[in-house]
Amino acid sequence: MHATPPCALLEARELTVVLPGDAGPVRVLDGVSLTLACGEVVDVTGPSGAGKTTLLRALARLMPQGSGALFLGGVSASEMGPQRWRSRVALLPQKPVIVAGDIAENLTLPWRLKARDASSLPDANRLRSALDEIGLADVALERDAARLSLGQQARVALTRVLLTRPDVLLLDEPDAALDKASSAALAATLCAFAEDGGGIVRSRHRDDDGLAMRRLALAAGRLTEEARP
């Protein structure tokens, strides 16, 4: 049984998102509230179309149509610029973003886009170590990223996010394209992130892998906590 982590990290209060639908406006999120503790992993489950991706995007401040309040470490999002927020609350979409070039270029993309201080650019040894840790020890930094499988692309994209050292990871179906061995490597990486005090919210369709401390079901715009064995 998981112990409850000691400190609040991310908090959402009364998140509401209304989007246009075929039959009129749809309240995709209807006053959703969520608290994520330091070191905690929370899974959000629900059928396709339930709004799991919308919830993650709202937590990342990527839903301008939404309303509600967000806090990180007790500080209101209104006191923090969107870019600063997203550097600490990082969203990894289900479809990995891979640009033309080799793997090293993909891993250092945030620094090349000037979203990060160039002085903190990870060197080749750090990039190599990060790939090894996520189960890509057989993949060279010089490999053309276009030659990667979808599962490898997903792990490279996650590695890139982890290298930026966020406080919170928002992961949209992170293991959907992974086989059993790759999923295990991913879970080990996420476990280490949480043990270092980071918080994780995952949307998932797959069976419970035992990593999450809580599982929340999203339906009709509301979150309810699932009973655990």
Short mmCIF file of C-alpha atoms in Angstrom, two decimals:
data_model
loop_
_atom_site.label_atom_id
_atom_site.label_comp_id
_atom_site.label_asym_id
_atom_site.label_seq_id
_atom_site.Cartn_x
_atom_site.Cartn_y
_atom_site.Cartn_z
CA MET A 1 0.00 0.00 0.00
CA HIS A 2 1.36 3.43 -0.96
CA ALA A 3 1.99 6.03 1.73
CA THR A 4 0.54 9.49 1.12
CA PRO A 5 3.31 11.93 0.11
CA PRO A 6 3.76 14.83 2.57
CA CYS A 7 3.36 18.02 0.51
CA ALA A 8 0.91 19.50 -1.98
CA LEU A 9 2.48 20.19 -5.37
CA LEU A 10 -0.20 20.89 -7.99
CA GLU A 11 -3.77 21.89 -7.24
CA ALA A 12 -6.69 22.51 -9.58
CA ARG A 13 -9.93 24.03 -8.35
CA GLU A 14 -13.21 23.96 -10.25
CA LEU A 15 -11.74 23.51 -13.73
CA THR A 16 -14.48 23.96 -16.32
CA VAL A 17 -14.09 23.65 -20.08
CA VAL A 18 -17.00 24.06 -22.50
CA LEU A 19 -16.36 23.14 -26.15
CA PRO A 20 -18.64 23.24 -29.20
CA GLY A 21 -20.32 19.95 -30.14
CA ASP A 22 -22.62 18.72 -32.89
CA ALA A 23 -25.68 19.25 -30.68
CA GLY A 24 -24.44 22.43 -29.03
CA PRO A 25 -21.91 23.34 -26.32
CA VAL A 26 -20.46 20.40 -24.37
CA ARG A 27 -19.22 20.78 -20.80
CA VAL A 28 -16.15 18.55 -21.14
CA LEU A 29 -14.89 19.45 -17.67
CA ASP A 30 -17.56 20.38 -15.14
CA GLY A 31 -15.94 21.89 -12.07
CA VAL A 32 -13.10 19.38 -11.77
CA SER A 33 -10.83 19.69 -8.74
CA LEU A 34 -7.61 17.76 -8.24
CA THR A 35 -4.70 17.82 -5.81
CA LEU A 36 -1.36 16.19 -6.64
CA ALA A 37 1.18 15.66 -3.88
CA CYS A 38 4.95 15.65 -4.13
CA GLY A 39 6.08 12.18 -5.16
CA GLU A 40 2.58 11.09 -6.17
CA VAL A 41 1.45 9.33 -9.34
CA VAL A 42 -2.22 9.71 -10.29
CA ASP A 43 -3.90 7.91 -13.18
CA VAL A 44 -6.96 9.36 -14.92
CA THR A 45 -9.07 6.74 -16.64
CA GLY A 46 -12.16 6.87 -18.80
CA PRO A 47 -13.39 6.03 -22.29
CA SER A 48 -12.23 7.81 -25.42
CA GLY A 49 -13.84 11.22 -25.61
CA ALA A 50 -14.33 11.52 -21.85
CA GLY A 51 -12.03 14.54 -21.68
CA LYS A 52 -8.78 13.08 -20.31
CA THR A 53 -6.61 14.97 -22.80
CA THR A 54 -8.61 18.14 -22.18
CA LEU A 55 -7.93 17.80 -18.46
CA LEU A 56 -4.19 17.43 -19.02
CA ARG A 57 -4.16 20.43 -21.37
CA ALA A 58 -6.09 22.48 -18.83
CA LEU A 59 -3.54 21.58 -16.13
CA ALA A 60 -0.81 22.72 -18.54
CA ARG A 61 -2.64 26.02 -19.14
CA LEU A 62 -3.26 25.15 -22.78
CA MET A 63 -7.07 25.53 -22.73
CA PRO A 64 -7.86 29.25 -23.03
CA GLN A 65 -11.57 28.35 -23.18
CA GLY A 66 -11.40 27.01 -19.62
CA SER A 67 -11.98 28.57 -16.24
CA GLY A 68 -10.97 27.67 -12.71
CA ALA A 69 -7.88 28.13 -10.56
CA LEU A 70 -4.48 26.43 -10.66
CA PHE A 71 -1.73 26.44 -8.05
CA LEU A 72 1.82 25.10 -8.08
CA GLY A 73 3.49 24.74 -4.72
CA GLY A 74 0.81 27.02 -3.31
CA VAL A 75 1.50 29.79 -5.85
CA SER A 76 -1.39 30.80 -8.08
CA ALA A 77 -0.99 30.40 -11.82
CA SER A 78 -2.07 34.04 -12.10
CA GLU A 79 1.25 34.98 -10.51
CA MET A 80 3.27 32.91 -12.95
CA GLY A 81 3.64 33.45 -16.70
CA PRO A 82 2.46 30.64 -19.01
CA GLN A 83 5.99 29.84 -20.22
CA ARG A 84 7.30 29.57 -16.66
CA TRP A 85 4.32 27.40 -15.70
CA ARG A 86 4.87 25.02 -18.62
CA SER A 87 8.57 24.73 -17.82
CA ARG A 88 7.57 23.34 -14.42
CA VAL A 89 4.35 21.55 -15.42
CA ALA A 90 5.32 19.65 -18.58
CA LEU A 91 2.77 18.03 -20.88
CA LEU A 92 3.79 15.08 -23.06
CA PRO A 93 1.12 14.48 -25.74
CA GLN A 94 0.18 11.00 -26.87
CA LYS A 95 1.70 11.60 -30.31
CA PRO A 96 5.40 12.33 -29.74
CA VAL A 97 6.88 15.46 -31.27
CA ILE A 98 9.95 14.45 -33.26
CA VAL A 99 11.77 16.92 -35.51
CA ALA A 100 14.07 16.28 -38.46
CA GLY A 101 17.59 15.46 -37.34
CA ASP A 102 19.35 12.98 -35.11
CA ILE A 103 18.36 11.94 -31.61
CA ALA A 104 20.79 14.32 -29.92
CA GLU A 105 19.21 17.23 -31.78
CA ASN A 106 15.77 16.11 -30.67
CA LEU A 107 16.84 15.80 -27.04
CA THR A 108 18.32 19.30 -27.00
CA LEU A 109 15.42 20.93 -28.85
CA PRO A 110 14.20 23.02 -25.86
CA TRP A 111 17.62 24.67 -25.58
CA ARG A 112 17.94 25.26 -29.32
CA LEU A 113 14.54 26.97 -29.31
CA LYS A 114 15.80 29.29 -26.55
CA ALA A 115 13.13 28.03 -24.19
CA ARG A 116 15.99 27.16 -21.82
CA ASP A 117 19.18 28.78 -20.65
CA ALA A 118 21.89 27.62 -23.06
CA SER A 119 24.35 27.34 -20.18
CA SER A 120 22.38 24.38 -18.84
CA LEU A 121 22.50 22.43 -22.13
CA PRO A 122 23.11 18.76 -21.25
CA ASP A 123 26.31 17.34 -22.70
CA ALA A 124 26.61 14.12 -24.71
CA ASN A 125 27.36 12.05 -21.60
CA ARG A 126 24.15 13.22 -19.93
CA LEU A 127 22.13 12.53 -23.08
CA ARG A 128 23.63 9.05 -23.33
CA SER A 129 22.89 8.30 -19.69
CA ALA A 130 19.30 9.51 -20.02
CA LEU A 131 18.67 7.23 -23.00
CA ASP A 132 20.20 4.29 -21.18
CA GLU A 133 17.96 4.87 -18.17
CA ILE A 134 14.79 4.71 -20.26
CA GLY A 135 15.75 1.48 -22.03
CA LEU A 136 17.33 2.87 -25.20
CA ALA A 137 20.90 1.77 -24.55
CA ASP A 138 21.11 0.29 -28.06
CA VAL A 139 20.13 3.56 -29.78
CA ALA A 140 22.97 5.87 -30.85
CA LEU A 141 22.68 9.62 -30.34
CA GLU A 142 23.64 10.03 -33.99
CA ARG A 143 20.75 7.93 -35.32
CA ASP A 144 18.28 9.69 -37.59
CA ALA A 145 15.18 10.21 -35.46
CA ALA A 146 13.01 9.37 -38.48
CA ARG A 147 14.27 5.76 -38.21
CA LEU A 148 12.85 5.26 -34.74
CA SER A 149 9.79 3.15 -34.07
CA LEU A 150 6.75 4.87 -32.57
CA GLY A 151 7.57 3.40 -29.17
CA GLN A 152 11.16 4.64 -29.39
CA GLN A 153 9.95 8.09 -30.42
CA ALA A 154 7.67 8.18 -27.38
CA ARG A 155 10.59 7.39 -25.07
CA VAL A 156 12.86 9.96 -26.73
CA ALA A 157 10.15 12.60 -26.31
CA LEU A 158 9.77 11.71 -22.62
CA THR A 159 13.54 11.78 -22.13
CA ARG A 160 13.63 15.27 -23.64
CA VAL A 161 11.01 16.44 -21.14
CA LEU A 162 12.80 14.83 -18.20
CA LEU A 163 16.06 16.55 -19.15
CA THR A 164 14.36 19.92 -18.60
CA ARG A 165 13.74 18.91 -14.96
CA PRO A 166 10.05 19.81 -14.50
CA ASP A 167 8.21 19.52 -11.18
CA VAL A 168 5.12 17.85 -12.68
CA LEU A 169 4.70 15.48 -15.62
CA LEU A 170 1.37 15.34 -17.47
CA LEU A 171 1.44 12.21 -19.63
CA ASP A 172 -1.22 11.40 -22.22
CA GLU A 173 -1.32 7.61 -22.71
CA PRO A 174 2.48 7.37 -22.26
CA ASP A 175 2.69 3.59 -22.72
CA ALA A 176 0.06 3.16 -25.43
CA ALA A 177 2.64 2.36 -28.14
CA LEU A 178 5.03 0.37 -25.95
CA ASP A 179 5.55 -3.35 -25.57
CA LYS A 180 5.80 -5.00 -22.15
CA ALA A 181 9.57 -4.55 -21.76
CA SER A 182 9.48 -0.92 -22.88
CA SER A 183 6.55 -0.21 -20.56
CA ALA A 184 8.55 -1.64 -17.66
CA ALA A 185 11.52 0.61 -18.48
CA LEU A 186 9.21 3.60 -18.70
CA ALA A 187 7.59 2.74 -15.36
CA ALA A 188 11.02 2.52 -13.70
CA THR A 189 11.93 5.97 -15.04
CA LEU A 190 8.66 7.48 -13.80
CA CYS A 191 9.08 5.80 -10.43
CA ALA A 192 12.52 7.41 -10.05
CA PHE A 193 11.05 10.81 -11.00
CA ALA A 194 8.36 10.45 -8.32
CA GLU A 195 10.85 9.25 -5.71
CA ASP A 196 12.79 12.48 -6.31
CA GLY A 197 9.66 14.44 -5.35
CA GLY A 198 8.09 15.01 -8.76
CA GLY A 199 4.37 14.57 -9.37
CA ILE A 200 2.81 12.69 -12.27
CA VAL A 201 -0.67 12.69 -13.77
CA ARG A 202 -1.21 10.06 -16.48
CA SER A 203 -4.20 9.42 -18.70
CA ARG A 204 -4.37 5.69 -19.35
CA HIS A 205 -6.42 3.03 -21.07
CA ARG A 206 -4.20 0.10 -20.13
CA ASP A 207 -4.63 -2.07 -17.05
CA ASP A 208 -3.36 -0.81 -13.71
CA ASP A 209 0.44 -1.27 -13.62
CA GLY A 210 0.67 -0.67 -9.87
CA LEU A 211 2.58 2.60 -10.21
CA ALA A 212 -0.27 4.98 -9.46
CA MET A 213 -1.19 5.80 -5.88
CA ARG A 214 -4.67 6.86 -6.95
CA ARG A 215 -6.86 6.19 -9.98
CA LEU A 216 -9.50 8.77 -10.91
CA ALA A 217 -12.30 8.04 -13.37
CA LEU A 218 -13.43 10.90 -15.62
CA ALA A 219 -17.02 10.72 -16.86
CA ALA A 220 -19.65 13.34 -17.67
CA GLY A 221 -17.11 16.03 -16.90
CA ARG A 222 -16.50 14.94 -13.30
CA LEU A 223 -13.75 13.01 -11.50
CA THR A 224 -14.45 10.20 -9.06
CA GLU A 225 -11.88 8.12 -7.21
CA GLU A 226 -11.74 4.44 -8.12
CA ALA A 227 -11.55 1.83 -5.38
CA ARG A 228 -8.22 -0.01 -5.30
CA PRO A 229 -7.77 -3.69 -4.43
#
